[in-house]
Each structure stands twice: as structure tokens, then as C-alpha cells.
Amino acid sequence: MVVSGPSGTGKTTLCRKLCEEGEAIFSVSCTTRAPRPGEVDGKDYFFLTEDDFVARIGRGEFFEHANVHGRRYGTLKSYVTDNLKRGIDVLMDIDVQGAVQVRACDDALVQRCLTQVFVLPPSLDELNARLSGRGTESAEAVALRMKNAADEVEHWPRYDYALVSGSREEDYARFKSILVEQRMRVPLAV
Ligand code: 5GP
């Protein structure tokens, strides 16, 4: 399952919760951005240097990678294909550029079970309030994320599901129901 949406919509929290309940594996991405307070290397992200990230691109380790808000982010092939082969669902919290690459990939297993969810903020004003209230980014970083959000939301019609964020409880119930429904689809079950 690919989950995209502007920074601050709560998509990472939704993915994490579903994985904590044992429903799926969270694909831990690599990034060149600095860890936020409380973030753990290997759990939230693999925090890499620019040189290490570029070397991994060269070795073909990424399933997809992109530059987001001025930093590099990438999904490791090992997380996606190894888990899917074992029958484990994988959640990828990735941006719209990454989703384009996943859609275009030639992995038959990924194509067969790919589900794409776009999490939309109730409004850009509310998104601004949530991002600023989070207190994890500088005012400059919040401004950049808000600027990018306006472009990102244009992508929602390319996804299978659009989830307009409301309360945390509502969002989670809707989000989980997408996974549950997808698992019952006949082409996947046979
Ligand atoms: P943050 O810095 O807030 O953790 O993430 C910023 C943005 O990068 C989010 O939209 C998130 O979905 C995206 N992102 C995180 N990991 C990846 C990845 O592996 N690939 C891509 N393309 N985007 C990612």
C-alpha cells in the first residue's frame, strides 16, 4: 500500500498504528535529512549521508527514490519485495514522485497488489496549523512544506482512495478499512 499526502496530514501516524497492530510492515525509508528529536535510526528512517545515499543508488538498492523538500528519500527494494514474497503487506509512506515510480515498476507482484491512498488535509489553513503546532520544523521548513503541499494535493486523482483527514479516530477507522477491503478482493485471494 502506497500512502501519500502533504506533510502534516497524519499519514505516518496512520501507517505506524496499522503496523503496530501487526497488520502490515512499515517500509523504513532512507533519508539524508537530519533526525528530529526522538527519531530513531533504523526505526523511523535510516539516516544516511549524501555519499552513502548516492552509493546505494549506484548499487541499485532503491525501489524508488526522490528529492523531497530539498532532501533525498528512498525506499529499499529489500523491504518491499522480500516481504511481499512472504505474503506480508507493506506500507510505503512516500511522496507523489515516489508513487509515480512505484506505479511504473515492472514487478508483477507489486502491480498485482498495489493499493494507493492519498491523505488530504481538510484545508490548507488547517494543514498550516497542524504543521506549525507540531513544533518539529523551523518556520522556514514549514513554509517550504506548505508551498509543496499545494502542488502535492493536485495528485490525489491518480490514487485509488482519497481520505480527507478529520479526527484521528475517524481517519484510522477509514484507513484500516481500506486494507481490510483490499485483502478480500477476489483477484488477490486466488
Ligand atoms: P518527513 O521529512 O516529514 O519525514 O517526510 C517528508 C516527505 O517525504 C513525506 O511526504 C514522506 O511521505 C516522504 N517520504 C518519506 N520516505 C520516503 C521515501 O522513501 N520515498 C519518497 N519518495 N518519499 C518519502
CSV table of C-alpha atoms and ligand atoms in Angstrom, one decimal:
chain,number,residue,atom,x,y,z
A,1,MET,CA,0.0,0.0,0.0
A,2,VAL,CA,1.4,3.4,-1.1
A,3,VAL,CA,0.3,6.2,1.2
A,4,SER,CA,1.0,9.8,0.1
A,5,GLY,CA,-0.2,13.3,1.1
A,6,PRO,CA,1.2,16.5,2.2
A,7,SER,CA,3.4,16.6,5.2
A,8,GLY,CA,1.3,17.2,8.4
A,9,THR,CA,-1.8,15.2,7.3
A,10,GLY,CA,-1.0,12.4,9.8
A,11,LYS,CA,-0.3,9.7,7.2
A,12,THR,CA,2.8,8.5,9.0
A,13,THR,CA,0.8,8.1,12.3
A,14,LEU,CA,-1.8,6.1,10.4
A,15,CYS,CA,0.8,3.8,8.8
A,16,ARG,CA,2.6,3.3,12.1
A,17,LYS,CA,-0.5,2.4,14.0
A,18,LEU,CA,-1.6,-0.2,11.5
A,19,CYS,CA,1.8,-1.7,11.6
A,20,GLU,CA,1.9,-1.7,15.4
A,21,GLU,CA,-1.4,-3.7,15.3
A,22,GLY,CA,0.5,-6.3,13.3
A,23,GLU,CA,-1.5,-5.7,10.1
A,24,ALA,CA,1.5,-4.9,7.9
A,25,ILE,CA,5.2,-4.0,7.8
A,26,PHE,CA,6.2,-0.3,7.7
A,27,SER,CA,8.8,0.2,5.0
A,28,VAL,CA,11.6,2.1,6.8
A,29,SER,CA,13.0,4.6,4.2
A,30,CYS,CA,16.4,6.0,3.9
A,31,THR,CA,16.8,9.8,4.1
A,32,THR,CA,19.6,12.4,4.1
A,33,ARG,CA,17.5,14.7,6.3
A,34,ALA,CA,18.6,15.1,10.0
A,35,PRO,CA,16.7,13.1,12.6
A,36,ARG,CA,14.0,15.0,14.6
A,37,PRO,CA,14.1,14.8,18.3
A,38,GLY,CA,13.0,11.3,19.4
A,39,GLU,CA,13.5,9.7,15.9
A,40,VAL,CA,15.5,6.5,16.0
A,41,ASP,CA,17.9,5.4,13.2
A,42,GLY,CA,16.6,2.1,11.7
A,43,LYS,CA,13.1,2.6,13.1
A,44,ASP,CA,11.9,5.9,11.8
A,45,TYR,CA,14.4,6.1,8.9
A,46,PHE,CA,17.8,5.0,8.0
A,47,PHE,CA,19.6,8.4,8.3
A,48,LEU,CA,22.3,8.4,5.7
A,49,THR,CA,25.0,10.8,4.5
A,50,GLU,CA,24.7,12.2,0.9
A,51,ASP,CA,27.6,10.0,-0.2
A,52,ASP,CA,26.1,6.8,1.3
A,53,PHE,CA,22.7,7.6,-0.3
A,54,VAL,CA,24.3,8.2,-3.7
A,55,ALA,CA,26.4,5.0,-3.4
A,56,ARG,CA,23.2,3.0,-2.7
A,57,ILE,CA,21.6,4.5,-5.8
A,58,GLY,CA,24.6,3.3,-7.8
A,59,ARG,CA,24.3,-0.2,-6.3
A,60,GLY,CA,20.6,-0.3,-7.3
A,61,GLU,CA,19.3,-0.7,-3.7
A,62,PHE,CA,16.3,1.5,-4.1
A,63,PHE,CA,12.9,0.5,-5.2
A,64,GLU,CA,12.2,4.2,-5.7
A,65,HIS,CA,13.9,7.4,-4.5
A,66,ALA,CA,13.2,11.2,-4.8
A,67,ASN,CA,14.2,14.6,-3.6
A,68,VAL,CA,11.5,15.9,-1.2
A,69,HIS,CA,11.6,19.3,0.5
A,70,GLY,CA,15.3,19.6,-0.5
A,71,ARG,CA,16.4,16.2,0.9
A,72,ARG,CA,16.7,12.7,-0.5
A,73,TYR,CA,14.3,9.9,0.5
A,74,GLY,CA,14.3,6.4,-0.8
A,75,THR,CA,12.5,3.0,-0.3
A,76,LEU,CA,14.8,0.0,-0.1
A,77,LYS,CA,13.9,-2.9,-2.5
A,78,SER,CA,14.6,-5.4,0.2
A,79,TYR,CA,11.7,-4.1,2.3
A,80,VAL,CA,9.1,-4.3,-0.4
A,81,THR,CA,9.9,-7.4,-2.5
A,82,ASP,CA,11.1,-9.7,0.3
A,83,ASN,CA,8.1,-9.0,2.5
A,84,LEU,CA,5.6,-9.3,-0.3
A,85,LYS,CA,7.0,-12.7,-1.4
A,86,ARG,CA,6.4,-13.8,2.2
A,87,GLY,CA,2.8,-12.7,2.0
A,88,ILE,CA,3.3,-9.7,4.3
A,89,ASP,CA,1.6,-6.4,3.4
A,90,VAL,CA,4.0,-3.5,3.2
A,91,LEU,CA,3.1,0.2,3.9
A,92,MET,CA,5.1,2.8,2.0
A,93,ASP,CA,4.8,6.3,3.3
A,94,ILE,CA,6.2,8.1,0.2
A,95,ASP,CA,5.7,11.3,-1.7
A,96,VAL,CA,3.9,11.7,-5.0
A,97,GLN,CA,7.2,11.3,-7.1
A,98,GLY,CA,7.9,8.0,-5.4
A,99,ALA,CA,4.3,6.9,-6.1
A,100,VAL,CA,4.8,7.6,-9.8
A,101,GLN,CA,7.9,5.3,-9.8
A,102,VAL,CA,6.0,2.5,-8.0
A,103,ARG,CA,3.1,2.7,-10.5
A,104,ALA,CA,5.6,2.3,-13.3
A,105,CYS,CA,7.6,-0.5,-11.8
A,106,ASP,CA,7.8,-3.9,-13.6
A,107,ASP,CA,7.5,-6.1,-10.5
A,108,ALA,CA,4.4,-8.3,-11.2
A,109,LEU,CA,3.7,-9.0,-7.6
A,110,VAL,CA,3.7,-5.2,-6.7
A,111,GLN,CA,1.5,-4.5,-9.6
A,112,ARG,CA,-1.0,-7.2,-8.6
A,113,CYS,CA,-1.5,-6.0,-5.1
A,114,LEU,CA,-0.7,-2.2,-5.3
A,115,THR,CA,-3.2,0.0,-3.5
A,116,GLN,CA,-2.7,3.7,-3.4
A,117,VAL,CA,-4.1,6.0,-0.7
A,118,PHE,CA,-3.9,9.8,-0.8
A,119,VAL,CA,-4.5,11.5,2.6
A,120,LEU,CA,-5.9,15.1,2.1
A,121,PRO,CA,-5.9,17.8,4.7
A,122,PRO,CA,-9.4,19.2,5.5
A,123,SER,CA,-8.0,22.6,4.2
A,124,LEU,CA,-4.6,24.2,3.6
A,125,ASP,CA,-5.2,26.5,6.7
A,126,GLU,CA,-5.7,23.5,8.9
A,127,LEU,CA,-2.6,21.9,7.5
A,128,ASN,CA,-0.6,25.1,8.3
A,129,ALA,CA,-2.0,25.0,11.8
A,130,ARG,CA,-1.1,21.3,12.2
A,131,LEU,CA,2.5,21.7,10.8
A,132,SER,CA,3.2,24.8,12.9
A,133,GLY,CA,1.7,23.1,16.0
A,134,ARG,CA,3.9,20.0,15.6
A,135,GLY,CA,6.8,22.2,16.5
A,136,THR,CA,9.3,19.8,14.8
A,137,GLU,CA,10.2,22.1,11.9
A,138,SER,CA,11.6,25.6,11.7
A,139,ALA,CA,9.3,28.4,10.3
A,140,GLU,CA,11.3,28.2,7.1
A,141,ALA,CA,10.8,24.4,6.8
A,142,VAL,CA,7.0,24.8,7.5
A,143,ALA,CA,6.8,27.4,4.7
A,144,LEU,CA,8.5,25.1,2.3
A,145,ARG,CA,6.3,22.2,3.2
A,146,MET,CA,3.2,24.4,2.8
A,147,LYS,CA,4.4,25.6,-0.6
A,148,ASN,CA,4.9,22.0,-1.7
A,149,ALA,CA,1.6,20.9,-0.3
A,150,ALA,CA,-0.3,23.0,-2.9
A,151,ASP,CA,1.4,21.0,-5.7
A,152,GLU,CA,1.1,17.7,-4.0
A,153,VAL,CA,-2.6,17.8,-3.5
A,154,GLU,CA,-3.1,18.1,-7.3
A,155,HIS,CA,-2.0,14.4,-7.5
A,156,TRP,CA,-4.9,12.9,-5.5
A,157,PRO,CA,-7.0,11.9,-8.5
A,158,ARG,CA,-4.2,9.4,-9.5
A,159,TYR,CA,-4.7,7.4,-6.4
A,160,ASP,CA,-7.2,4.6,-5.7
A,161,TYR,CA,-8.5,6.1,-2.5
A,162,ALA,CA,-8.8,9.7,-1.1
A,163,LEU,CA,-9.0,10.1,2.6
A,164,VAL,CA,-9.9,13.6,3.8
A,165,SER,CA,-8.5,13.9,7.2
A,166,GLY,CA,-10.9,14.5,10.1
A,167,SER,CA,-10.4,13.3,13.6
A,168,ARG,CA,-7.6,10.8,14.4
A,169,GLU,CA,-10.1,8.0,15.2
A,170,GLU,CA,-12.2,8.5,12.1
A,171,ASP,CA,-9.1,8.6,9.9
A,172,TYR,CA,-7.7,5.4,11.4
A,173,ALA,CA,-11.0,3.5,11.1
A,174,ARG,CA,-11.3,4.5,7.4
A,175,PHE,CA,-7.6,3.8,6.7
A,176,LYS,CA,-7.8,0.3,8.2
A,177,SER,CA,-11.0,-0.5,6.3
A,178,ILE,CA,-9.1,0.1,3.1
A,179,LEU,CA,-6.6,-2.6,3.9
A,180,VAL,CA,-9.2,-4.9,5.1
A,181,GLU,CA,-11.3,-4.4,2.0
A,182,GLN,CA,-8.3,-4.9,-0.3
A,183,ARG,CA,-7.5,-8.2,1.2
A,184,MET,CA,-10.9,-9.5,0.3
A,185,ARG,CA,-10.6,-8.6,-3.3
A,186,VAL,CA,-11.1,-11.8,-5.3
A,187,PRO,CA,-8.1,-11.3,-7.8
A,188,LEU,CA,-5.8,-11.1,-4.7
A,189,ALA,CA,-7.4,-14.1,-2.9
A,190,VAL,CA,-7.0,-16.6,-5.8
B,1,5GP,P1,9.4,13.8,6.6
B,1,5GP,O1,10.6,14.5,6.4
B,1,5GP,O2,8.2,14.6,7.1
B,1,5GP,O3,9.5,12.5,7.4
B,1,5GP,O4,8.9,13.3,5.2
B,1,5GP,C1,8.8,14.2,4.2
B,1,5GP,C2,8.1,13.6,3.0
B,1,5GP,O5,8.9,12.5,2.4
B,1,5GP,C3,6.8,12.9,3.3
B,1,5GP,O6,5.8,13.3,2.3
B,1,5GP,C4,7.1,11.4,3.1
B,1,5GP,O7,5.9,10.7,2.7
B,1,5GP,C5,8.1,11.4,2.1
B,1,5GP,N1,9.0,10.2,2.1
B,1,5GP,C6,9.3,9.5,3.2
B,1,5GP,N2,10.1,8.4,2.9
B,1,5GP,C7,10.1,8.4,1.5
B,1,5GP,C8,10.7,7.5,0.5
B,1,5GP,O8,11.3,6.5,0.8
B,1,5GP,N3,10.5,7.9,-0.8
B,1,5GP,C9,9.8,9.0,-1.1
B,1,5GP,N4,9.7,9.2,-2.5
B,1,5GP,N5,9.2,9.8,-0.3
B,1,5GP,C10,9.4,9.6,1.1
